[in-house]
mmCIF file of C-alpha atoms in Angstrom:
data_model
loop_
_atom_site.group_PDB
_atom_site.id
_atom_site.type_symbol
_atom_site.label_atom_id
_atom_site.label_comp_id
_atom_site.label_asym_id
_atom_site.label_seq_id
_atom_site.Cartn_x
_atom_site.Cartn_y
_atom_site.Cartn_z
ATOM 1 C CA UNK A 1 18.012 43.394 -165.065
ATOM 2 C CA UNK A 2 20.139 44.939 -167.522
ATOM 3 C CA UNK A 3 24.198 44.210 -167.135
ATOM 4 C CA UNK A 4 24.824 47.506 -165.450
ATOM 5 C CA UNK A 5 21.910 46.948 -162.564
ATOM 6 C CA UNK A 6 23.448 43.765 -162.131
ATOM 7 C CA UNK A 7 27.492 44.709 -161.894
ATOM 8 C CA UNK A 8 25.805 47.344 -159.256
ATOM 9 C CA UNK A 9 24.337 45.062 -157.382
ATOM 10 C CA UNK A 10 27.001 42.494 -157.199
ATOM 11 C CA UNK A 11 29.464 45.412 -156.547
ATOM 12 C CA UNK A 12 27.268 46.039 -153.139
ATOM 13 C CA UNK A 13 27.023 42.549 -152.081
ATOM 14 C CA UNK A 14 31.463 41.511 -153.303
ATOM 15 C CA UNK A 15 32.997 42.807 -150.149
ATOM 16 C CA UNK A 16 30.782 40.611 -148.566
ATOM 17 C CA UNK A 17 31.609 37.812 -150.379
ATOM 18 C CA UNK A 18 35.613 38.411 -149.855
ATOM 19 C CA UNK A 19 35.334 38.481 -146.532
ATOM 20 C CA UNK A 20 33.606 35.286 -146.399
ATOM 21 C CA UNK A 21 35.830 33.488 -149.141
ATOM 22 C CA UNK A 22 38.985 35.133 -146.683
ATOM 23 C CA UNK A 23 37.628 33.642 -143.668
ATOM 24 C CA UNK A 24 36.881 30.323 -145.173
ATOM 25 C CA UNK A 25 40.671 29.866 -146.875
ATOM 26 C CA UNK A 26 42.671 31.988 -143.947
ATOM 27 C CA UNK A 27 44.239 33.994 -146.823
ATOM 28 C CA UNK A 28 43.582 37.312 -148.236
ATOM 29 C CA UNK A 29 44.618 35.902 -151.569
ATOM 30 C CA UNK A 30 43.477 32.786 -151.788
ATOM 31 C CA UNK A 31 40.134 34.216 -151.002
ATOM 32 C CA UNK A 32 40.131 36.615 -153.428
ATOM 33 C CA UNK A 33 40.888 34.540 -156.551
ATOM 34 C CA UNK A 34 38.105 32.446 -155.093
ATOM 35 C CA UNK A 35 36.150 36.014 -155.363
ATOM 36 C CA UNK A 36 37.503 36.514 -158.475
ATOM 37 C CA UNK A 37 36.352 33.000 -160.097
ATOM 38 C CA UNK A 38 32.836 33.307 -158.982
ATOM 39 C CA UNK A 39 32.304 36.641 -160.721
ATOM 40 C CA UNK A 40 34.531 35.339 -164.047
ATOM 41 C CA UNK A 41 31.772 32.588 -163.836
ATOM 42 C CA UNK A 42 28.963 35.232 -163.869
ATOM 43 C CA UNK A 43 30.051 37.357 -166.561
ATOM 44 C CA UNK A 44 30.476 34.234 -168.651
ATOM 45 C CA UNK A 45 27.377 32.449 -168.051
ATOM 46 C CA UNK A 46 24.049 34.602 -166.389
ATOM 47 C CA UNK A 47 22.117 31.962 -165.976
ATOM 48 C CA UNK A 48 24.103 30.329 -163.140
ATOM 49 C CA UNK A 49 22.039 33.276 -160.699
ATOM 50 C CA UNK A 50 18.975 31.604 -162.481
ATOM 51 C CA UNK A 51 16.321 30.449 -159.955
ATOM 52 C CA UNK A 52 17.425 32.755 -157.486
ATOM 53 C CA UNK A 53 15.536 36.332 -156.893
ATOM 54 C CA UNK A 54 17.925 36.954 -153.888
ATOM 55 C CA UNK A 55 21.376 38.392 -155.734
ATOM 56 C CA UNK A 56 23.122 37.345 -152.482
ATOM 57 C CA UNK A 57 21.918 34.154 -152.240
ATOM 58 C CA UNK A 58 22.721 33.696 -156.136
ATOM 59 C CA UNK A 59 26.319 35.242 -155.667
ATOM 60 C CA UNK A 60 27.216 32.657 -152.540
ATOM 61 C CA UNK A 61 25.422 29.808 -154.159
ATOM 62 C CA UNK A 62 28.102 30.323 -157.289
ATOM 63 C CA UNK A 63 30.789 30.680 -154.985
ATOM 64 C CA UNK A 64 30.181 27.288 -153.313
ATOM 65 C CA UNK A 65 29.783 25.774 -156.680
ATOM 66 C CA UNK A 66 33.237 26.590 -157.709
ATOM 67 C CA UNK A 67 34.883 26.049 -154.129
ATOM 68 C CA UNK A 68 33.562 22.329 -154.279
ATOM 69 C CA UNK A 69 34.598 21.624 -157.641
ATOM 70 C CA UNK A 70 38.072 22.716 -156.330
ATOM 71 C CA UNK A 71 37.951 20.035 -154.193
ATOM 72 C CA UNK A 72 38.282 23.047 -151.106
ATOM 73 C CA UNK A 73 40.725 23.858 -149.101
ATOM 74 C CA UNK A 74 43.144 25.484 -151.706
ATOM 75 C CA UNK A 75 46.583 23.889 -152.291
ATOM 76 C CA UNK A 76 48.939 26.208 -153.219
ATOM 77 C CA UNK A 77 52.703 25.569 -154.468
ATOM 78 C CA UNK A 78 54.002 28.176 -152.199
ATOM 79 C CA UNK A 79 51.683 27.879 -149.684
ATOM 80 C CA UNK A 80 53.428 27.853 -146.127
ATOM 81 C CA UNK A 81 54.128 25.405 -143.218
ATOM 82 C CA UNK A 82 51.801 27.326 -141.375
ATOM 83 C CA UNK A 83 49.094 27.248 -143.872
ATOM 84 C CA UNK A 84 49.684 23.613 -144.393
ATOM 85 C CA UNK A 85 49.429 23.113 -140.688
ATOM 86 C CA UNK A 86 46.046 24.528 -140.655
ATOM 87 C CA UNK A 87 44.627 22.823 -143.887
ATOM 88 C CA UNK A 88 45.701 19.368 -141.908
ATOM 89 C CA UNK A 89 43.441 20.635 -139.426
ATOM 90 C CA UNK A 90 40.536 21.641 -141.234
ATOM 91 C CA UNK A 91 40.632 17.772 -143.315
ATOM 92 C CA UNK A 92 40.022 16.312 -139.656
ATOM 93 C CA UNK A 93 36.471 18.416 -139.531
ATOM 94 C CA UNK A 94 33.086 17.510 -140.983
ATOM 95 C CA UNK A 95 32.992 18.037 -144.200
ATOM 96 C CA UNK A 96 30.723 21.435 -145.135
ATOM 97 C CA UNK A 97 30.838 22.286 -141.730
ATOM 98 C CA UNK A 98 32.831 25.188 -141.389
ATOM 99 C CA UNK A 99 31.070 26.673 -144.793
ATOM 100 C CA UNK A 100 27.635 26.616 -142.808
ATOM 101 C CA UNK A 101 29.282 28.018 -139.886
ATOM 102 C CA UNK A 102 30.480 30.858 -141.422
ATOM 103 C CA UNK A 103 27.477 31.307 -143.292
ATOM 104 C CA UNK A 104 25.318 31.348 -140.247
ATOM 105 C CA UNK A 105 27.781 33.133 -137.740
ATOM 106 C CA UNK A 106 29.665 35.914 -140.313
ATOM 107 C CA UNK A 107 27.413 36.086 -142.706
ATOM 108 C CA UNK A 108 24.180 35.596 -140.739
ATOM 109 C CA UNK A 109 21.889 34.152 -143.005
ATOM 110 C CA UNK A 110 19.050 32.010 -142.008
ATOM 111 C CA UNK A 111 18.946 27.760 -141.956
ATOM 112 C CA UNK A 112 17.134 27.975 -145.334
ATOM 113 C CA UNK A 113 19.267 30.689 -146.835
ATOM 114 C CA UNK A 114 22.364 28.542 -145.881
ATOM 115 C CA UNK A 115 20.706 25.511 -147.057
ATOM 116 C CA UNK A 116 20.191 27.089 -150.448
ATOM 117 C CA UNK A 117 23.601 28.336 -151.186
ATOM 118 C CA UNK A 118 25.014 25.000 -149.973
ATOM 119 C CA UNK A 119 22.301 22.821 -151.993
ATOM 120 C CA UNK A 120 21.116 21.130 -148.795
ATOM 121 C CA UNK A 121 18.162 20.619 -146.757
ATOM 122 C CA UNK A 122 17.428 23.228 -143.863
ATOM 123 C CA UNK A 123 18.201 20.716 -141.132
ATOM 124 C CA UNK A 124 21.453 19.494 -142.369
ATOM 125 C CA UNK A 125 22.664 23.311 -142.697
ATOM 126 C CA UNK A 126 21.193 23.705 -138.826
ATOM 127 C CA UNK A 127 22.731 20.167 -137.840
ATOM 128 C CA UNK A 128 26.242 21.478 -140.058
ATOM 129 C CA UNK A 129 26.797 24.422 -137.864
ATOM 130 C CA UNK A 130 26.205 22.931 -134.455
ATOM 131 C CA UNK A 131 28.772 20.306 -135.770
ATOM 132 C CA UNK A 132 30.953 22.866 -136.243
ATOM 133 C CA UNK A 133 30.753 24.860 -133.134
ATOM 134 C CA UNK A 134 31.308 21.544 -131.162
ATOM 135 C CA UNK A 135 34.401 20.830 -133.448
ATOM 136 C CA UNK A 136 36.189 23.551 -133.734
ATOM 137 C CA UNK A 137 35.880 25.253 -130.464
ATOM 138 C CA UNK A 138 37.836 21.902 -129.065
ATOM 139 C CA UNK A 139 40.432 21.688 -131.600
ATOM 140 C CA UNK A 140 43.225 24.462 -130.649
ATOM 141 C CA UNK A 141 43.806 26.218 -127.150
ATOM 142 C CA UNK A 142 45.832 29.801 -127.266
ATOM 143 C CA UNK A 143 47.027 32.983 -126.096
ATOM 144 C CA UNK A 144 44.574 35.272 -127.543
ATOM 145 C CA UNK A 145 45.591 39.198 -126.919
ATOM 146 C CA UNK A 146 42.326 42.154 -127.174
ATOM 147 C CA UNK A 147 42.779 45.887 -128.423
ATOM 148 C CA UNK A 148 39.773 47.442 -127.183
ATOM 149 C CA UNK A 149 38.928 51.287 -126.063
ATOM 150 C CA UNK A 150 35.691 50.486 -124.657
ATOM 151 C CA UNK A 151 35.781 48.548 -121.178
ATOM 152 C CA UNK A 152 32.282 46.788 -121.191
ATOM 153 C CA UNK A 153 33.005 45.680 -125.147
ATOM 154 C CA UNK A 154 36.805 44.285 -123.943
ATOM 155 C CA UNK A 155 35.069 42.588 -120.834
ATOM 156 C CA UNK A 156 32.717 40.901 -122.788
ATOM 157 C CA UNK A 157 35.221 39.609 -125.729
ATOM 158 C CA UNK A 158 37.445 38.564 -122.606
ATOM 159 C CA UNK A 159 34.526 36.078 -121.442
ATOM 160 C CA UNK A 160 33.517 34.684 -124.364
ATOM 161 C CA UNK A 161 37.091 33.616 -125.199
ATOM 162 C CA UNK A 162 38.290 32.269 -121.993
ATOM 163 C CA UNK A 163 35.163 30.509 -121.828
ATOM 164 C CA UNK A 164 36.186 28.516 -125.103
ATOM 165 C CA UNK A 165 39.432 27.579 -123.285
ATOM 166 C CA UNK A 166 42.109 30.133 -124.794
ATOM 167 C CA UNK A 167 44.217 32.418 -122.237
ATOM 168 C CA UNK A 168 43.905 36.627 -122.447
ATOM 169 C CA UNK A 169 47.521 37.926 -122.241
ATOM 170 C CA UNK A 170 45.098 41.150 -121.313
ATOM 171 C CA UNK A 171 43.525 44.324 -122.907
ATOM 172 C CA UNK A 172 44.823 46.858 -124.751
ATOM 173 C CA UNK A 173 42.822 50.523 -125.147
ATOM 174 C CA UNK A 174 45.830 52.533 -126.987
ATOM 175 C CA UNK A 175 48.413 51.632 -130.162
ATOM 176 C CA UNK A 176 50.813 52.226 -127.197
ATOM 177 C CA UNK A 177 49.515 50.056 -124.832
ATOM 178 C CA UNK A 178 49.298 47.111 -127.158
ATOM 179 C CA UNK A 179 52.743 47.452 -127.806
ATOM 180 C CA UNK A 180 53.704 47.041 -124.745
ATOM 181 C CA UNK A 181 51.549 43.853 -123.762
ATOM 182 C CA UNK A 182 52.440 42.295 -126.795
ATOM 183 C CA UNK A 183 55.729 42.905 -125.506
ATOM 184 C CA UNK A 184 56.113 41.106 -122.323
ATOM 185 C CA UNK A 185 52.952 38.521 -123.436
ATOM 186 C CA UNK A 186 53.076 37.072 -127.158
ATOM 187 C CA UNK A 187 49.814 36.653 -128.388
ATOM 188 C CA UNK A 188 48.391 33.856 -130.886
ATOM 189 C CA UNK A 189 45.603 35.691 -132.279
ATOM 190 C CA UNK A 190 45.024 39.486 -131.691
ATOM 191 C CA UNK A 191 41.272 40.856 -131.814
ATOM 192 C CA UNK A 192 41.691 43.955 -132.462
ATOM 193 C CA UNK A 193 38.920 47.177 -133.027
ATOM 194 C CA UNK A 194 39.738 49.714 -135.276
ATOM 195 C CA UNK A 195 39.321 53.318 -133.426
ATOM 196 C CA UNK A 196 40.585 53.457 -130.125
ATOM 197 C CA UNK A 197 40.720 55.676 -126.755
ATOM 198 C CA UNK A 198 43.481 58.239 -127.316
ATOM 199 C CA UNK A 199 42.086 58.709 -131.106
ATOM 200 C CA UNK A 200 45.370 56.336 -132.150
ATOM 201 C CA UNK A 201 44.340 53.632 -134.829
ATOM 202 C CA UNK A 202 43.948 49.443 -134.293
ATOM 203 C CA UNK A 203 45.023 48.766 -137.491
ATOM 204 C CA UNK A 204 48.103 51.166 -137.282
ATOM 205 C CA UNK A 205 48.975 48.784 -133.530
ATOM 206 C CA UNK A 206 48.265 46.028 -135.181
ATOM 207 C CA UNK A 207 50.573 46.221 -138.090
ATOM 208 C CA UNK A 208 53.102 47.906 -136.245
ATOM 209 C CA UNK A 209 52.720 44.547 -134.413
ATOM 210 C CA UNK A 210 52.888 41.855 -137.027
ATOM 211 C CA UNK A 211 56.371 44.262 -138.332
ATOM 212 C CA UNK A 212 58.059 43.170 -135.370
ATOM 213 C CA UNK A 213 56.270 39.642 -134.155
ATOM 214 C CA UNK A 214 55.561 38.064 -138.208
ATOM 215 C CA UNK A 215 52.429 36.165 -139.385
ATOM 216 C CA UNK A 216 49.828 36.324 -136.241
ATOM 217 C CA UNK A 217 46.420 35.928 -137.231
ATOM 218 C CA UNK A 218 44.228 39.006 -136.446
ATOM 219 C CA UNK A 219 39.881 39.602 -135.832
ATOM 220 C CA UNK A 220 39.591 43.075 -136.748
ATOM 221 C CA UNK A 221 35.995 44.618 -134.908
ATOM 222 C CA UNK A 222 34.291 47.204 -136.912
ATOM 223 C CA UNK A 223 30.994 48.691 -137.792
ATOM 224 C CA UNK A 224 32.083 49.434 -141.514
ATOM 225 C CA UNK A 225 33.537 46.350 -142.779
ATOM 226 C CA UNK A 226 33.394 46.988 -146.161
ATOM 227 C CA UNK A 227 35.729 50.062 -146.150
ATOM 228 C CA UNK A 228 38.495 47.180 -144.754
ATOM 229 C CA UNK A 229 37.040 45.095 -148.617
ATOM 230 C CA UNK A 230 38.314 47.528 -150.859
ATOM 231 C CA UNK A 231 40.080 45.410 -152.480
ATOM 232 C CA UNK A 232 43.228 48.238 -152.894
ATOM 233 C CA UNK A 233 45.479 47.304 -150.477
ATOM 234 C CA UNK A 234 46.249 44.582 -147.706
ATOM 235 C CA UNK A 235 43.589 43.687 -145.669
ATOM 236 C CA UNK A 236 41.994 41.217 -142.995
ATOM 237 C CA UNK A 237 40.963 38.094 -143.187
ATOM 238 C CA UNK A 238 39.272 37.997 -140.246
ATOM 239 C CA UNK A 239 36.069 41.066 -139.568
ATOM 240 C CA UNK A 240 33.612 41.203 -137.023
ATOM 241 C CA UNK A 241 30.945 43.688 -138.032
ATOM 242 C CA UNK A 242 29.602 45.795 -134.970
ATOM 243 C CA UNK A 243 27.121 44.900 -133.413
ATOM 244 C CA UNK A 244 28.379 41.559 -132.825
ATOM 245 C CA UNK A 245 26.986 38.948 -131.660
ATOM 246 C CA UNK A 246 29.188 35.654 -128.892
ATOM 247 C CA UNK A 247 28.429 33.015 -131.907
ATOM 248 C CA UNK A 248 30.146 35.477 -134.311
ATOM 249 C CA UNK A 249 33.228 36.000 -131.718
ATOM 250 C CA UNK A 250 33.163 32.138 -131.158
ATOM 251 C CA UNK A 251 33.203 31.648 -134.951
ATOM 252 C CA UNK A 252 36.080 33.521 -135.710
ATOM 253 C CA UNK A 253 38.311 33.183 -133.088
ATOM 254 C CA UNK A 254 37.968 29.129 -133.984
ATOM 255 C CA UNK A 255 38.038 29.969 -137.458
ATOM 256 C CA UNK A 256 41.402 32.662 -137.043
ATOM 257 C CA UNK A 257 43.292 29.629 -134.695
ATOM 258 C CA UNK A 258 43.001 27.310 -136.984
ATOM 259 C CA UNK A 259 45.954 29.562 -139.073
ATOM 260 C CA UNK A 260 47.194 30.284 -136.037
ATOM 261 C CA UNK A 261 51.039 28.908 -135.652
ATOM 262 C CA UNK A 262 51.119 25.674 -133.879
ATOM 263 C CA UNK A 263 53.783 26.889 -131.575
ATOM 264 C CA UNK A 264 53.126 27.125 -128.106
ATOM 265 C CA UNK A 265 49.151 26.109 -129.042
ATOM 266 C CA UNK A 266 47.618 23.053 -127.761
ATOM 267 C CA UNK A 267 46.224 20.775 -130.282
#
């Protein structure tokens, strides 16, 4: 593969790997540089995708080399109180847990693909993620608020969350109407899809939202994920790509609370 084929290919597969690297640090940023590293380590040295024909596979198997050598979660000098309160959280779970999780749930590759990337056997990466379901979805309880146009889609996200023990201040189907339930019910976490009924945009309610409220975590749904990667401006650390599946929704909604403020959460 000659170096253009290959900076093609890994340009496909690199929102992809933000989103993952986001997810797993709870910070646009932090995942990035993460993002960043993995593809300085590339373009210094091949042969680390050596013994891999599957580019993706290669590309998230570099990635986890570099976030263990970091010693994970990222400390940052400036990183805040709500940050830190989340990274105390995450050094109470099983180690490589949460990496298989979102692996298996976000990413949606197989036992052995997971296994590969993490340098494990296929059972441990099986055993990792039900370790990690069990863990996380009884760590934090909260108020979980969902933007959603279509009624069957916003019934279904409503069960799935309530049955992992968090409270639905309700459902939202306009920028409008979010507004106003966020108004009279603060939410911890708002999951959020990005077109909805009147034509008005999620992402426009949302941010309108985190203007007025500050730092809430948000799970943006959307069936083009990678035109939220761009890399350009601000975006989510949280996606759900469309169709979606309850272990995905589980995922990340454990995976969003856990940089969720501690106020008014149960721990």
């Amino acid at each position: 593969m000659t170096a253009a084929d290959l900076a093609q290919s890994i340009g496909r597969e690199l929102p992809f790997l933000r989103r993952y690297a986001r997810a797993l640090t709870g910070s646009q940023s932090a995942g990035d540089n993460y993002a960043a590293a993995t593809l300085e380590a590339i373009l210094t040295d091949r042969s680390v995708l050596d013994g891999e024909d599957d580019l993706r596979i290669a590309l998230f198997k570099t990635f986890h080399a570099i976030w263990q050598s970091s010693g994970q979660p990222v400390e940052e000098a400036d990183i805040s109180a709500r940050e830190r309160r989340a990274q105390d959280h995450l050094r109470g779970l099983t180690p490589n847990s949460r990496e298989a999780l979102l692996l298996r749930t976000i990413e949606e590759l197989r036992s052995d693909q997971i296994a590969r990337v993490m340098q494990i056997e296929p059972a441990e990466a099986e055993e990792l993620v039900q370790i990690a379901l069990n863990e996380m979805s009884s760590t934090l309880r909260g108020r979980v608020m969902v933007i959603e146009d279509e009624m069957i889609i916003a019934m279904d996200l409503k069960g799935i969350v309530q049955a992992m023990g968090h409270e639905v201040t309700g459902v939202a189907r306009t920028h409008t109407a979010a507004i106003e339930l966020a108004g009279k019910h603060r939410p911890d976490l708002i999951l959020a899809d990005i077109q909805l009924a009147d034509g008005s945009s999620g992402v426009d309610a949302v941010n309108e939202l985190l203007a007025s409220m500050g730092d809430i975590p948000v799970i943006f749904i959307t069936a083009f994920p990678e035109r939220l990667l761009t890399g350009d401006r601000p975006e989510p650390a949280f996606l759900i790509s469309k169709p979606y599946s309850e272990e995905q929704v589980r995922s990340a909604v454990s995976q969003a609370m856990f940089f969720a403020s501690t106020e008014g959460l149960e721990a």
